[in-house]
Amino acid sequence: MIPGEWLEARQEWYGLPGEFYRSEAVNARELDHVWRAGWLFAAPACELPRPGDFLTFSVGPDPVLLIRGDDETIRAFHNLCPHRGTLLCDADAGHVGQRLVCPYHQWTFTRGGELHSCRGMHADLDRAGLGLRPVATRTVAGLVFVCLAVRPPEFAPFEERFAPAVAPQGFDRARVAHAVDYRIAADWKLVWENNRECYHCDVGHPQYVKANFDTAEAEHDTPKARAELAAALDRSRAYWAEAGLTCDHSGVGLARFPDPADPNPFPVSATRTVQVAGYETESLDGKRVAPFMGQLRSPLAGVLRLRSLPNFWAHASCDHAVLTRLLPGTPGTTLARVTWLVDGAAREHTDYSLDRLLPFWKLTSEQDWKLCELAARGVASSGYRPGPLSRVREYNVDAFLRWYLNRIR
Ligand code: FES
Ligand SMILES: [Fe+2]
């Protein structure tokens, strides 16, 4: 149990009290009320192109198996055997020929999760209910989400916000160019707090601020920043209309998310932004790093930014997309997987190379993880006290913390 006074202890426009980063009770409550309650981004569907392709991941202590069935549908299951609970699939990813086989007593399961054989069991065994236990799974515009709850919240916000915004990007016919897994020595909330502000960007991400309008100038609304942004928006708006690129809000980089007025318990948003003159994509030199993706045929598409709480954000340019998935690891650690997508027809070495595709978001991500780990070191100390948040630079951090406390109350 979390002591009631903790839940009321946070002062508005201040950080979280230290207990929220170090208490086991908080951790357990987050698992139930956040991680086992909301829709979690699992993978791009194109990572499992053929029936039998699978991947695994764990949400805290809960292992999950994602597999494409013989009917082409991607399904998720609790990755454990209904006989005596053994972890069924120990590999991170791979391909299942015809049957999944439990390593303990070799019960076998179809690629759709049904029990196929259980040799050695008594003849009158009631086999009903002995298939793999399903986890709710939905795919929208090539992105697969799962929910561990028995009664998941509505998926409609994902359909409404992601389906029209993502469709032109062609995620459903993309390919995974590369993925990197990180174990961040910081609580997942610190990772989101960092993600929800660009106060740290000028110094923390020198390459990112050259390309994007998330910086101090744009946010502080100077005449110079306004003029540059207006010019960039003029360049893009006609193309957005012509190409049917719709989403909730378009314009300056850092959108309001989560929106404190959004009644959805697990907020979702998609916004399209423009880049600084000279940047056709999010690459170090601003030049494109892969062929156009999906229906996009111009860098005027800008960057589509997606986010959903508690575990997903993505930036999709005209030529590639970068997806970030967070999962809770052991208490105090966060597992992040960063995945680069390119058009399905693009070929490595001919159409793109990893040394040009990866650096922008690899650098940006690793710079962030480092800052999160430094923050984790400090908030773990008995000397830590919550500090004030900037109303001009950290409004989204405040909104995130309010969302979080509402979830675990
Ligand atoms: S635990 Fe899987 S077959 Fe026995
Ligand atoms: Fe950052």
PDB file of N, CA and C and ligand atoms in Angstrom, residues 81-86 88 102-107 109, ligand 1:
ATOM      1  N   CYS A  81       3.741 -21.487 -20.070  1.00  0.00           N
ATOM      2  CA  CYS A  81       3.041 -22.721 -20.410  1.00  0.00           C
ATOM      3  C   CYS A  81       1.873 -22.949 -19.459  1.00  0.00           C
ATOM      4  N   PRO A  82       0.687 -23.323 -20.006  1.00  0.00           N
ATOM      5  CA  PRO A  82      -0.471 -23.564 -19.142  1.00  0.00           C
ATOM      6  C   PRO A  82      -0.327 -24.834 -18.298  1.00  0.00           C
ATOM      7  N   HIS A  83       0.696 -25.650 -18.535  1.00  0.00           N
ATOM      8  CA  HIS A  83       0.882 -26.846 -17.707  1.00  0.00           C
ATOM      9  C   HIS A  83       1.401 -26.448 -16.329  1.00  0.00           C
ATOM     10  N   ARG A  84       2.686 -26.052 -16.231  1.00  0.00           N
ATOM     11  CA  ARG A  84       3.188 -25.683 -14.908  1.00  0.00           C
ATOM     12  C   ARG A  84       3.854 -24.311 -14.902  1.00  0.00           C
ATOM     13  N   GLY A  85       3.491 -23.516 -15.908  1.00  0.00           N
ATOM     14  CA  GLY A  85       3.877 -22.107 -15.856  1.00  0.00           C
ATOM     15  C   GLY A  85       5.235 -21.769 -16.429  1.00  0.00           C
ATOM     16  N   THR A  86       5.919 -22.722 -16.975  1.00  0.00           N
ATOM     17  CA  THR A  86       7.273 -22.489 -17.484  1.00  0.00           C
ATOM     18  C   THR A  86       7.301 -21.435 -18.598  1.00  0.00           C
ATOM     19  N   LEU A  88       7.762 -20.143 -21.924  1.00  0.00           N
ATOM     20  CA  LEU A  88       7.611 -20.968 -23.124  1.00  0.00           C
ATOM     21  C   LEU A  88       8.722 -20.681 -24.127  1.00  0.00           C
ATOM     22  N   CYS A 102       6.911 -26.441 -25.489  1.00  0.00           N
ATOM     23  CA  CYS A 102       7.379 -26.077 -24.153  1.00  0.00           C
ATOM     24  C   CYS A 102       8.645 -26.873 -23.837  1.00  0.00           C
ATOM     25  N   PRO A 103       9.675 -26.198 -23.343  1.00  0.00           N
ATOM     26  CA  PRO A 103      10.938 -26.903 -23.097  1.00  0.00           C
ATOM     27  C   PRO A 103      10.863 -27.891 -21.931  1.00  0.00           C
ATOM     28  N   TYR A 104       9.798 -27.834 -21.102  1.00  0.00           N
ATOM     29  CA  TYR A 104       9.790 -28.655 -19.881  1.00  0.00           C
ATOM     30  C   TYR A 104       9.275 -30.072 -20.162  1.00  0.00           C
ATOM     31  N   HIS A 105       7.984 -30.196 -20.559  1.00  0.00           N
ATOM     32  CA  HIS A 105       7.428 -31.539 -20.817  1.00  0.00           C
ATOM     33  C   HIS A 105       6.897 -31.659 -22.243  1.00  0.00           C
ATOM     34  N   GLN A 106       7.303 -30.713 -23.062  1.00  0.00           N
ATOM     35  CA  GLN A 106       7.046 -30.747 -24.508  1.00  0.00           C
ATOM     36  C   GLN A 106       5.572 -30.730 -24.904  1.00  0.00           C
ATOM     37  N   TRP A 107       4.728 -30.086 -24.152  1.00  0.00           N
ATOM     38  CA  TRP A 107       3.405 -29.790 -24.697  1.00  0.00           C
ATOM     39  C   TRP A 107       3.644 -28.913 -25.928  1.00  0.00           C
ATOM     40  N   PHE A 109       1.935 -26.242 -29.016  1.00  0.00           N
ATOM     41  CA  PHE A 109       0.876 -25.259 -29.262  1.00  0.00           C
ATOM     42  C   PHE A 109       0.965 -24.801 -30.716  1.00  0.00           C
TER      43      PHE A 109
HETATM   44  S1  FES B   1       5.471 -26.889 -18.040  1.00  0.00           S
HETATM   45 FE1  FES B   1       5.187 -26.833 -20.151  1.00  0.00          FE
HETATM   46  S2  FES B   1       4.861 -28.852 -20.689  1.00  0.00           S
HETATM   47 FE2  FES B   1       5.096 -28.927 -18.553  1.00  0.00          FE
END
